mmCIF file of C-alpha atoms in Angstrom:
data_model
loop_
_atom_site.group_PDB
_atom_site.id
_atom_site.type_symbol
_atom_site.label_atom_id
_atom_site.label_comp_id
_atom_site.label_asym_id
_atom_site.label_seq_id
_atom_site.Cartn_x
_atom_site.Cartn_y
_atom_site.Cartn_z
ATOM 1 C CA UNK A 218 -33.317 29.224 -11.797
ATOM 2 C CA UNK A 219 -34.500 30.533 -8.507
ATOM 3 C CA UNK A 220 -34.015 26.926 -6.974
ATOM 4 C CA UNK A 221 -30.205 26.966 -8.391
ATOM 5 C CA UNK A 222 -29.798 30.137 -6.679
ATOM 6 C CA UNK A 223 -31.416 28.950 -3.083
ATOM 7 C CA UNK A 224 -29.012 25.962 -3.387
ATOM 8 C CA UNK A 225 -25.996 28.365 -4.164
ATOM 9 C CA UNK A 226 -26.797 30.083 -1.178
ATOM 10 C CA UNK A 227 -27.093 27.177 1.132
ATOM 11 C CA UNK A 228 -24.179 25.761 -0.061
ATOM 12 C CA UNK A 229 -22.129 28.958 0.664
ATOM 13 C CA UNK A 230 -23.673 29.635 4.039
ATOM 14 C CA UNK A 231 -22.629 26.146 5.290
ATOM 15 C CA UNK A 232 -19.112 26.309 3.953
ATOM 16 C CA UNK A 233 -16.444 26.579 6.670
ATOM 17 C CA UNK A 234 -13.533 29.108 6.142
ATOM 18 C CA UNK A 235 -11.375 28.266 9.192
ATOM 19 C CA UNK A 236 -8.913 26.138 7.003
ATOM 20 C CA UNK A 237 -8.004 26.432 3.403
ATOM 21 C CA UNK A 238 -6.200 23.786 1.305
ATOM 22 C CA UNK A 239 -2.904 24.391 -0.334
ATOM 23 C CA UNK A 240 -4.094 24.907 -3.901
ATOM 24 C CA UNK A 241 -6.263 27.776 -2.903
ATOM 25 C CA UNK A 242 -3.194 30.392 -2.882
ATOM 26 C CA UNK A 243 -1.747 28.629 -6.127
ATOM 27 C CA UNK A 244 -4.712 29.230 -8.241
ATOM 28 C CA UNK A 245 -4.381 32.444 -10.114
ATOM 29 C CA UNK A 246 -7.948 33.591 -9.866
ATOM 30 C CA UNK A 247 -7.599 36.099 -12.514
ATOM 31 C CA UNK A 248 -8.013 34.039 -15.335
ATOM 32 C CA UNK A 249 -11.105 33.773 -17.454
ATOM 33 C CA UNK A 250 -11.395 29.812 -17.325
ATOM 34 C CA UNK A 251 -9.937 27.592 -14.643
ATOM 35 C CA UNK A 252 -10.067 23.971 -14.193
ATOM 36 C CA UNK A 253 -9.529 22.072 -11.085
ATOM 37 C CA UNK A 254 -9.152 18.510 -11.002
ATOM 38 C CA UNK A 255 -8.189 15.933 -8.218
ATOM 39 C CA UNK A 256 -9.448 12.466 -6.927
ATOM 40 C CA UNK A 257 -12.923 12.356 -5.064
ATOM 41 C CA UNK A 258 -12.899 13.643 -1.446
ATOM 42 C CA UNK A 259 -9.889 15.975 -1.282
ATOM 43 C CA UNK A 260 -12.007 19.229 -0.978
ATOM 44 C CA UNK A 261 -12.221 20.791 -4.387
ATOM 45 C CA UNK A 262 -15.972 21.665 -3.737
ATOM 46 C CA UNK A 263 -15.178 23.426 -0.608
ATOM 47 C CA UNK A 264 -12.521 25.212 -1.924
ATOM 48 C CA UNK A 265 -14.228 26.917 -4.718
ATOM 49 C CA UNK A 266 -17.209 27.675 -2.261
ATOM 50 C CA UNK A 267 -14.459 29.337 0.140
ATOM 51 C CA UNK A 268 -13.393 31.474 -2.779
ATOM 52 C CA UNK A 269 -17.057 32.592 -3.282
ATOM 53 C CA UNK A 270 -17.748 33.291 0.371
ATOM 54 C CA UNK A 271 -14.396 34.924 1.331
ATOM 55 C CA UNK A 272 -13.592 37.036 -2.082
ATOM 56 C CA UNK A 273 -16.810 36.940 -4.187
ATOM 57 C CA UNK A 274 -19.542 38.505 -1.767
ATOM 58 C CA UNK A 275 -21.758 40.947 -3.517
ATOM 59 C CA UNK A 276 -20.585 39.632 -6.777
ATOM 60 C CA UNK A 277 -23.073 38.357 -9.260
ATOM 61 C CA UNK A 278 -21.792 34.840 -8.865
ATOM 62 C CA UNK A 279 -23.544 31.503 -8.918
ATOM 63 C CA UNK A 280 -22.277 27.843 -8.009
ATOM 64 C CA UNK A 281 -24.016 24.921 -9.673
ATOM 65 C CA UNK A 282 -23.191 20.984 -9.285
ATOM 66 C CA UNK A 283 -23.636 19.611 -12.811
ATOM 67 C CA UNK A 284 -25.193 16.614 -11.244
ATOM 68 C CA UNK A 285 -28.217 18.560 -10.595
ATOM 69 C CA UNK A 286 -31.483 17.576 -12.448
ATOM 70 C CA UNK A 287 -31.653 21.109 -14.156
ATOM 71 C CA UNK A 288 -29.213 20.183 -16.544
ATOM 72 C CA UNK A 289 -30.817 17.175 -17.843
ATOM 73 C CA UNK A 290 -32.915 19.528 -19.814
ATOM 74 C CA UNK A 291 -30.882 22.523 -20.243
ATOM 75 C CA UNK A 292 -27.791 23.212 -22.172
ATOM 76 C CA UNK A 293 -25.017 24.586 -20.101
ATOM 77 C CA UNK A 294 -23.900 26.895 -22.860
ATOM 78 C CA UNK A 295 -27.436 28.382 -22.976
ATOM 79 C CA UNK A 296 -27.593 28.864 -19.198
ATOM 80 C CA UNK A 297 -24.204 30.649 -19.229
ATOM 81 C CA UNK A 298 -25.912 33.064 -21.988
ATOM 82 C CA UNK A 299 -28.498 33.579 -19.436
ATOM 83 C CA UNK A 300 -26.518 34.321 -16.686
ATOM 84 C CA UNK A 301 -24.534 36.744 -18.983
ATOM 85 C CA UNK A 302 -27.611 38.591 -19.764
ATOM 86 C CA UNK A 303 -28.666 39.114 -16.068
ATOM 87 C CA UNK A 304 -25.104 40.548 -15.580
ATOM 88 C CA UNK A 305 -23.455 37.641 -13.775
ATOM 89 C CA UNK A 306 -19.591 37.684 -13.867
ATOM 90 C CA UNK A 307 -18.556 34.122 -12.387
ATOM 91 C CA UNK A 308 -19.997 30.677 -12.815
ATOM 92 C CA UNK A 309 -18.604 27.913 -10.780
ATOM 93 C CA UNK A 310 -19.644 24.644 -12.194
ATOM 94 C CA UNK A 311 -18.981 21.728 -9.863
ATOM 95 C CA UNK A 312 -18.465 17.810 -11.181
ATOM 96 C CA UNK A 313 -18.354 19.162 -14.758
ATOM 97 C CA UNK A 314 -17.392 15.542 -16.168
ATOM 98 C CA UNK A 315 -21.341 14.487 -15.314
ATOM 99 C CA UNK A 316 -22.247 16.813 -17.940
ATOM 100 C CA UNK A 317 -22.084 15.450 -21.861
ATOM 101 C CA UNK A 318 -20.096 17.257 -23.971
ATOM 102 C CA UNK A 319 -18.967 19.495 -21.365
ATOM 103 C CA UNK A 320 -15.254 20.680 -22.872
ATOM 104 C CA UNK A 321 -17.087 21.532 -26.114
ATOM 105 C CA UNK A 322 -19.833 23.803 -24.401
ATOM 106 C CA UNK A 323 -17.058 25.441 -22.200
ATOM 107 C CA UNK A 324 -15.246 26.511 -25.214
ATOM 108 C CA UNK A 325 -18.350 27.921 -26.611
ATOM 109 C CA UNK A 326 -18.823 29.789 -23.171
ATOM 110 C CA UNK A 327 -15.304 31.172 -23.391
ATOM 111 C CA UNK A 328 -15.703 32.327 -26.986
ATOM 112 C CA UNK A 329 -19.394 33.688 -26.652
ATOM 113 C CA UNK A 330 -19.299 35.172 -23.376
ATOM 114 C CA UNK A 331 -15.994 37.000 -22.584
ATOM 115 C CA UNK A 332 -17.372 38.926 -19.535
ATOM 116 C CA UNK A 333 -18.142 35.846 -17.977
ATOM 117 C CA UNK A 334 -15.411 34.062 -15.778
ATOM 118 C CA UNK A 335 -15.786 30.091 -15.198
ATOM 119 C CA UNK A 336 -14.284 27.802 -12.742
ATOM 120 C CA UNK A 337 -15.020 24.241 -13.089
ATOM 121 C CA UNK A 338 -13.905 21.148 -11.042
ATOM 122 C CA UNK A 339 -13.626 17.392 -11.743
ATOM 123 C CA UNK A 340 -13.254 14.219 -10.045
ATOM 124 C CA UNK A 341 -13.176 11.810 -12.791
ATOM 125 C CA UNK A 342 -9.345 13.127 -13.819
ATOM 126 C CA UNK A 343 -9.768 10.330 -16.730
ATOM 127 C CA UNK A 344 -12.747 12.226 -18.553
ATOM 128 C CA UNK A 345 -11.419 15.372 -17.840
ATOM 129 C CA UNK A 346 -8.021 14.763 -19.566
ATOM 130 C CA UNK A 347 -9.948 13.511 -22.514
ATOM 131 C CA UNK A 348 -11.795 16.771 -22.831
ATOM 132 C CA UNK A 349 -8.949 19.375 -21.838
ATOM 133 C CA UNK A 350 -7.877 19.174 -25.613
ATOM 134 C CA UNK A 351 -10.862 21.053 -26.645
ATOM 135 C CA UNK A 352 -9.819 23.728 -24.030
ATOM 136 C CA UNK A 353 -6.359 24.406 -25.252
ATOM 137 C CA UNK A 354 -5.469 28.053 -24.742
ATOM 138 C CA UNK A 355 -8.434 28.859 -22.924
ATOM 139 C CA UNK A 356 -8.597 26.931 -19.326
ATOM 140 C CA UNK A 357 -6.018 26.861 -16.835
ATOM 141 C CA UNK A 358 -5.846 23.603 -15.206
ATOM 142 C CA UNK A 359 -4.889 22.748 -11.721
ATOM 143 C CA UNK A 360 -4.756 19.514 -9.986
ATOM 144 C CA UNK A 361 -5.096 19.051 -6.280
ATOM 145 C CA UNK A 362 -4.358 16.013 -4.082
ATOM 146 C CA UNK A 363 -5.159 14.940 -0.398
ATOM 147 C CA UNK A 364 -3.974 16.391 2.684
ATOM 148 C CA UNK A 365 -0.164 16.694 3.468
ATOM 149 C CA UNK A 366 0.837 15.947 6.871
ATOM 150 C CA UNK A 367 1.311 19.394 7.706
ATOM 151 C CA UNK A 368 -2.496 20.288 6.612
ATOM 152 C CA UNK A 369 -3.370 17.325 8.368
ATOM 153 C CA UNK A 370 -1.938 18.780 11.695
ATOM 154 C CA UNK A 371 -3.710 21.922 11.105
ATOM 155 C CA UNK A 372 -7.112 20.564 9.974
ATOM 156 C CA UNK A 373 -7.506 18.076 12.759
ATOM 157 C CA UNK A 374 -5.347 19.425 15.577
ATOM 158 C CA UNK A 375 -4.985 23.017 15.251
ATOM 159 C CA UNK A 376 -1.315 22.872 14.885
ATOM 160 C CA UNK A 377 -0.170 25.427 12.260
ATOM 161 C CA UNK A 378 3.380 24.498 10.868
ATOM 162 C CA UNK A 379 4.623 26.747 7.894
ATOM 163 C CA UNK A 380 5.307 24.982 4.408
ATOM 164 C CA UNK A 381 8.847 23.950 3.921
ATOM 165 C CA UNK A 382 10.809 23.984 0.797
ATOM 166 C CA UNK A 383 12.676 20.860 -0.234
ATOM 167 C CA UNK A 384 16.069 22.620 0.443
ATOM 168 C CA UNK A 385 14.957 23.482 4.121
ATOM 169 C CA UNK A 386 14.640 20.029 4.591
ATOM 170 C CA UNK A 387 17.618 18.765 3.287
ATOM 171 C CA UNK A 388 19.707 21.396 5.195
ATOM 172 C CA UNK A 389 18.101 20.410 8.329
ATOM 173 C CA UNK A 390 16.166 23.741 8.741
ATOM 174 C CA UNK A 391 12.616 22.166 9.685
ATOM 175 C CA UNK A 392 10.854 24.908 11.975
ATOM 176 C CA UNK A 393 8.796 22.137 13.654
ATOM 177 C CA UNK A 394 8.708 23.674 17.562
ATOM 178 C CA UNK A 395 5.072 23.683 17.439
ATOM 179 C CA UNK A 396 4.520 19.672 17.398
ATOM 180 C CA UNK A 397 4.974 18.596 20.454
ATOM 181 C CA UNK A 398 4.752 14.576 19.543
ATOM 182 C CA UNK A 399 5.023 14.473 15.849
ATOM 183 C CA UNK A 400 5.271 10.510 15.631
ATOM 184 C CA UNK A 401 1.735 9.813 17.297
ATOM 185 C CA UNK A 402 0.192 12.341 14.965
ATOM 186 C CA UNK A 403 2.150 11.143 11.844
ATOM 187 C CA UNK A 404 0.947 7.360 12.519
ATOM 188 C CA UNK A 405 -2.377 8.736 12.647
ATOM 189 C CA UNK A 406 -2.078 10.522 9.534
ATOM 190 C CA UNK A 407 -0.778 7.363 7.428
ATOM 191 C CA UNK A 408 -3.970 5.647 8.477
ATOM 192 C CA UNK A 409 -6.556 7.896 7.970
ATOM 193 C CA UNK A 410 -5.467 11.688 7.437
ATOM 194 C CA UNK A 411 -5.169 11.769 3.791
ATOM 195 C CA UNK A 412 -8.516 12.984 3.003
ATOM 196 C CA UNK A 413 -10.574 15.883 4.747
ATOM 197 C CA UNK A 414 -13.655 13.603 5.364
ATOM 198 C CA UNK A 415 -11.389 11.899 7.734
ATOM 199 C CA UNK A 416 -13.185 13.598 10.521
ATOM 200 C CA UNK A 417 -16.390 11.896 9.560
ATOM 201 C CA UNK A 418 -17.607 8.868 11.191
ATOM 202 C CA UNK A 419 -17.181 5.809 8.965
ATOM 203 C CA UNK A 420 -13.916 6.832 7.312
ATOM 204 C CA UNK A 421 -12.738 3.698 5.999
ATOM 205 C CA UNK A 422 -15.928 2.698 4.348
ATOM 206 C CA UNK A 423 -16.454 5.893 2.724
ATOM 207 C CA UNK A 424 -12.764 5.710 1.371
ATOM 208 C CA UNK A 425 -13.655 2.228 0.125
ATOM 209 C CA UNK A 426 -16.751 3.524 -1.537
ATOM 210 C CA UNK A 427 -14.614 5.941 -3.356
ATOM 211 C CA UNK A 428 -12.080 3.436 -4.663
ATOM 212 C CA UNK A 429 -14.971 1.181 -5.721
ATOM 213 C CA UNK A 430 -16.613 3.895 -7.439
ATOM 214 C CA UNK A 431 -13.643 4.973 -9.560
ATOM 215 C CA UNK A 432 -12.976 1.315 -10.294
ATOM 216 C CA UNK A 433 -16.831 0.290 -11.053
ATOM 217 C CA UNK A 434 -17.835 3.254 -12.676
ATOM 218 C CA UNK A 435 -15.208 5.896 -13.768
ATOM 219 C CA UNK A 436 -12.613 3.511 -15.497
ATOM 220 C CA UNK A 437 -15.138 1.282 -17.212
ATOM 221 C CA UNK A 438 -16.878 4.357 -18.839
ATOM 222 C CA UNK A 439 -13.952 6.134 -19.803
ATOM 223 C CA UNK A 440 -12.240 2.956 -21.338
ATOM 224 C CA UNK A 441 -15.457 1.435 -22.848
ATOM 225 C CA UNK A 442 -14.489 -1.748 -21.117
ATOM 226 C CA UNK A 443 -16.539 -4.315 -19.549
ATOM 227 C CA UNK A 444 -17.909 -3.774 -16.011
ATOM 228 C CA UNK A 445 -16.664 -7.201 -15.429
ATOM 229 C CA UNK A 446 -13.141 -5.991 -15.614
ATOM 230 C CA UNK A 447 -13.691 -4.013 -12.418
ATOM 231 C CA UNK A 448 -13.082 -7.331 -10.302
ATOM 232 C CA UNK A 449 -9.723 -7.741 -11.949
ATOM 233 C CA UNK A 450 -8.935 -3.914 -11.197
ATOM 234 C CA UNK A 451 -9.877 -4.496 -7.638
ATOM 235 C CA UNK A 452 -7.538 -7.455 -7.309
ATOM 236 C CA UNK A 453 -4.759 -5.607 -8.880
ATOM 237 C CA UNK A 454 -5.157 -2.940 -6.163
ATOM 238 C CA UNK A 455 -5.145 -5.793 -3.382
ATOM 239 C CA UNK A 456 -1.840 -7.226 -4.528
ATOM 240 C CA UNK A 457 -0.305 -3.910 -4.666
ATOM 241 C CA UNK A 458 -1.433 -3.104 -1.320
ATOM 242 C CA UNK A 459 -0.188 -6.250 0.225
ATOM 243 C CA UNK A 460 3.159 -6.167 -1.527
ATOM 244 C CA UNK A 461 6.579 -5.170 -0.257
ATOM 245 C CA UNK A 462 7.458 -1.945 -2.323
ATOM 246 C CA UNK A 463 6.126 -3.217 -5.487
ATOM 247 C CA UNK A 464 8.571 -3.966 -8.683
ATOM 248 C CA UNK A 465 5.956 -5.363 -11.415
ATOM 249 C CA UNK A 466 6.485 -8.354 -13.142
ATOM 250 C CA UNK A 467 3.961 -8.078 -15.561
ATOM 251 C CA UNK A 468 3.838 -11.752 -16.755
ATOM 252 C CA UNK A 469 3.668 -12.953 -12.980
ATOM 253 C CA UNK A 470 0.842 -10.201 -11.865
ATOM 254 C CA UNK A 471 -1.037 -11.236 -15.396
ATOM 255 C CA UNK A 472 -1.376 -14.952 -14.182
ATOM 256 C CA UNK A 473 -2.274 -13.879 -10.493
ATOM 257 C CA UNK A 474 -5.101 -11.554 -12.079
ATOM 258 C CA UNK A 475 -6.111 -13.379 -15.110
ATOM 259 C CA UNK A 476 -4.990 -11.133 -17.931
ATOM 260 C CA UNK A 477 -2.118 -10.909 -20.263
ATOM 261 C CA UNK A 478 0.898 -9.040 -19.454
ATOM 262 C CA UNK A 479 0.026 -6.126 -22.013
ATOM 263 C CA UNK A 480 -3.404 -5.499 -20.450
ATOM 264 C CA UNK A 481 -1.608 -5.304 -16.929
ATOM 265 C CA UNK A 482 0.323 -2.477 -18.075
ATOM 266 C CA UNK A 483 -2.857 -0.674 -19.540
ATOM 267 C CA UNK A 484 -4.775 -1.585 -16.154
ATOM 268 C CA UNK A 485 -1.883 0.165 -14.028
ATOM 269 C CA UNK A 486 -1.994 3.452 -16.528
ATOM 270 C CA UNK A 487 -5.667 3.472 -16.083
ATOM 271 C CA UNK A 488 -5.441 3.147 -12.313
ATOM 272 C CA UNK A 489 -2.934 5.604 -12.142
ATOM 273 C CA UNK A 490 -4.873 8.268 -14.469
ATOM 274 C CA UNK A 491 -7.866 7.463 -11.997
ATOM 275 C CA UNK A 492 -5.639 8.509 -9.069
ATOM 276 C CA UNK A 493 -5.829 5.178 -7.533
ATOM 277 C CA UNK A 494 -1.862 4.072 -8.033
ATOM 278 C CA UNK A 495 1.442 6.012 -8.672
ATOM 279 C CA UNK A 496 3.999 4.308 -11.027
ATOM 280 C CA UNK A 497 7.715 5.302 -10.273
ATOM 281 C CA UNK A 498 9.426 5.697 -13.613
ATOM 282 C CA UNK A 499 13.141 5.957 -14.243
ATOM 283 C CA UNK A 500 14.344 9.177 -16.447
ATOM 284 C CA UNK A 501 16.016 7.182 -19.332
ATOM 285 C CA UNK A 502 13.400 8.679 -21.730
ATOM 286 C CA UNK A 503 11.333 11.221 -19.932
ATOM 287 C CA UNK A 504 10.289 12.217 -16.514
ATOM 288 C CA UNK A 505 7.291 10.251 -15.122
ATOM 289 C CA UNK A 506 5.371 9.953 -18.386
ATOM 290 C CA UNK A 507 7.675 8.039 -20.793
ATOM 291 C CA UNK A 508 10.426 6.322 -18.555
ATOM 292 C CA UNK A 509 10.159 2.715 -17.833
ATOM 293 C CA UNK A 510 8.222 1.714 -14.803
ATOM 294 C CA UNK A 511 10.388 0.538 -11.880
ATOM 295 C CA UNK A 512 7.833 0.377 -9.072
ATOM 296 C CA UNK A 513 4.043 0.698 -8.492
ATOM 297 C CA UNK A 514 2.537 2.190 -5.334
ATOM 298 C CA UNK A 515 -1.197 2.993 -4.329
ATOM 299 C CA UNK A 516 -1.544 6.447 -4.571
ATOM 300 C CA UNK A 517 -1.572 7.237 -0.777
ATOM 301 C CA UNK A 518 -1.012 5.271 2.703
ATOM 302 C CA UNK A 519 -4.781 5.692 3.518
ATOM 303 C CA UNK A 520 -5.692 3.385 0.432
ATOM 304 C CA UNK A 521 -3.093 0.957 1.630
ATOM 305 C CA UNK A 522 -4.596 0.628 4.993
ATOM 306 C CA UNK A 523 -7.892 0.623 3.785
ATOM 307 C CA UNK A 524 -7.783 -2.243 1.305
ATOM 308 C CA UNK A 525 -5.117 -4.317 3.446
ATOM 309 C CA UNK A 526 -5.669 -3.358 7.087
ATOM 310 C CA UNK A 527 -3.892 -6.615 8.343
ATOM 311 C CA UNK A 528 -1.352 -7.115 5.904
ATOM 312 C CA UNK A 529 0.012 -3.643 4.975
ATOM 313 C CA UNK A 530 3.915 -3.627 4.358
ATOM 314 C CA UNK A 531 5.611 -1.156 6.328
ATOM 315 C CA UNK A 532 8.458 -0.733 3.829
ATOM 316 C CA UNK A 533 5.540 -0.230 1.112
ATOM 317 C CA UNK A 534 3.934 2.353 3.642
ATOM 318 C CA UNK A 535 6.994 4.436 3.942
ATOM 319 C CA UNK A 536 7.954 4.550 0.199
ATOM 320 C CA UNK A 537 4.257 5.321 -0.720
ATOM 321 C CA UNK A 538 4.193 8.392 1.680
ATOM 322 C CA UNK A 539 7.498 10.045 0.621
ATOM 323 C CA UNK A 540 6.475 9.755 -3.361
ATOM 324 C CA UNK A 541 2.991 10.948 -2.472
ATOM 325 C CA UNK A 542 4.241 14.080 -0.450
ATOM 326 C CA UNK A 543 7.156 14.749 -2.500
ATOM 327 C CA UNK A 544 5.797 14.630 -6.099
ATOM 328 C CA UNK A 545 3.539 17.632 -5.529
ATOM 329 C CA UNK A 546 6.797 20.038 -5.508
ATOM 330 C CA UNK A 547 9.248 17.895 -7.564
ATOM 331 C CA UNK A 548 9.712 15.207 -10.008
ATOM 332 C CA UNK A 549 10.337 11.949 -8.401
ATOM 333 C CA UNK A 550 12.189 9.107 -10.278
ATOM 334 C CA UNK A 551 13.505 5.583 -9.893
ATOM 335 C CA UNK A 552 17.144 5.464 -8.596
ATOM 336 C CA UNK A 553 19.665 2.492 -9.471
ATOM 337 C CA UNK A 554 21.277 2.321 -6.169
ATOM 338 C CA UNK A 555 18.624 4.017 -4.013
ATOM 339 C CA UNK A 556 14.710 3.997 -3.723
ATOM 340 C CA UNK A 557 14.256 7.703 -5.100
ATOM 341 C CA UNK A 558 15.975 10.260 -6.814
ATOM 342 C CA UNK A 559 14.910 14.071 -7.088
ATOM 343 C CA UNK A 560 17.286 16.380 -9.201
ATOM 344 C CA UNK A 561 20.546 15.323 -8.048
ATOM 345 C CA UNK A 562 19.720 14.014 -4.759
ATOM 346 C CA UNK A 563 19.162 10.210 -3.620
ATOM 347 C CA UNK A 564 17.064 9.010 -1.195
ATOM 348 C CA UNK A 565 17.071 5.766 0.708
ATOM 349 C CA UNK A 566 13.848 5.068 3.007
ATOM 350 C CA UNK A 567 13.553 2.932 5.841
ATOM 351 C CA UNK A 568 13.041 2.583 9.685
ATOM 352 C CA UNK A 569 14.782 3.676 12.702
ATOM 353 C CA UNK A 570 17.709 1.175 12.304
ATOM 354 C CA UNK A 571 18.330 1.906 8.516
ATOM 355 C CA UNK A 572 21.936 2.204 7.855
ATOM 356 C CA UNK A 573 24.299 4.096 5.378
ATOM 357 C CA UNK A 574 25.232 0.924 3.202
ATOM 358 C CA UNK A 575 22.866 1.858 0.352
ATOM 359 C CA UNK A 576 24.369 5.441 -0.013
ATOM 360 C CA UNK A 577 27.860 4.869 0.262
ATOM 361 C CA UNK A 578 29.884 6.635 -2.416
ATOM 362 C CA UNK A 579 27.050 8.737 -3.527
ATOM 363 C CA UNK A 580 27.035 12.461 -3.358
ATOM 364 C CA UNK A 581 24.221 14.459 -2.198
ATOM 365 C CA UNK A 582 22.540 11.302 -0.821
ATOM 366 C CA UNK A 583 20.114 10.984 2.222
ATOM 367 C CA UNK A 584 18.785 8.324 4.478
ATOM 368 C CA UNK A 585 15.051 8.909 5.426
ATOM 369 C CA UNK A 586 14.075 7.128 8.630
ATOM 370 C CA UNK A 587 10.590 6.512 9.962
ATOM 371 C CA UNK A 588 10.301 6.634 13.834
ATOM 372 C CA UNK A 589 12.781 9.547 14.414
ATOM 373 C CA UNK A 590 11.676 12.689 15.558
ATOM 374 C CA UNK A 591 14.657 14.964 14.216
ATOM 375 C CA UNK A 592 17.743 14.537 11.849
ATOM 376 C CA UNK A 593 21.307 15.083 11.788
ATOM 377 C CA UNK A 594 23.966 14.919 9.096
ATOM 378 C CA UNK A 595 22.383 13.215 6.078
ATOM 379 C CA UNK A 596 19.621 11.290 8.068
ATOM 380 C CA UNK A 597 16.252 12.993 7.690
ATOM 381 C CA UNK A 598 12.701 11.901 9.539
ATOM 382 C CA UNK A 599 10.300 10.792 7.115
ATOM 383 C CA UNK A 600 7.707 12.864 8.548
ATOM 384 C CA UNK A 601 9.473 16.017 7.424
ATOM 385 C CA UNK A 602 8.419 15.306 3.824
ATOM 386 C CA UNK A 603 4.987 15.876 4.884
ATOM 387 C CA UNK A 604 5.715 19.725 5.443
ATOM 388 C CA UNK A 605 6.426 20.291 1.595
ATOM 389 C CA UNK A 606 2.684 21.877 0.877
#
């Protein structure tokens, strides 16, 4: 226990507090059990440590990493009971999916120790989703993704821009006076600004390691598949990275990867659940989950440039960015005539020379252009959609 307390103190002391992720103020910290998921590297650990450092100083609180050797010989539920007896009020359990039977024991902790608030994080979304059913009506779940362009401006360059609603952007009411040269920063962001560790050396190699860990370890462990399948999953990711906006032909992809069309669909779903790809669906059956898959993107533009640095398709990059940023605040679905639909609005994505042909005859339709600083009429700059969170 003393070593765990020492590690807690060291981690909290080293945690920076100058910048906080968008999710910090969205979490209702008054709940007794909170779960925070998200891909590896998006800043979940820093966020919970900031909560401790800024709001819980003087409280009986303990942060632990579930990969600690201590938990190879000690049960989490027994550890929580010990904390409760010592008067602790908060337990923060990081990387919870690394602990066997984590969801069952969290359920017991919730039921046995009502005075103990628990916050847990998990990077393997696959494992977390499998266990959350055990915590129904107990844990309040949140999902965090990487930096928005707006967050990147503040985190990397100290440029503070307010969060904008979708309505503000559509009405040309973006307050962006603080950004002197947005397109230069935007190009940086698309290549290496999505993850907070972008400020560290070796960013692309670290990002590749995250992708490999998800493909080599998380997915095979969750789906109980052969680790040899990881090669085919990586091949599938490479195909998506190098493609034009990707409309999946399952049979053709299956031939390229060496699996059947049904297996391709299963692989794409696993990659989506792992936070590596995003599947754009239509709304014929249900938003996102049940509609027919219309296009497949990598999750964010940084992964595109990491996997296909010489062959990234700019049209793919633009659509990936729009989908990635807009999905945080709205349900983004496929459109029969344009690239995307959000509510009753249609969006066609392109470069500076993109025309209005695709939106002719449509009500509430917009052309979203890359390589322009400001909008006019129904033309909107692509980078504005990075201000949504």
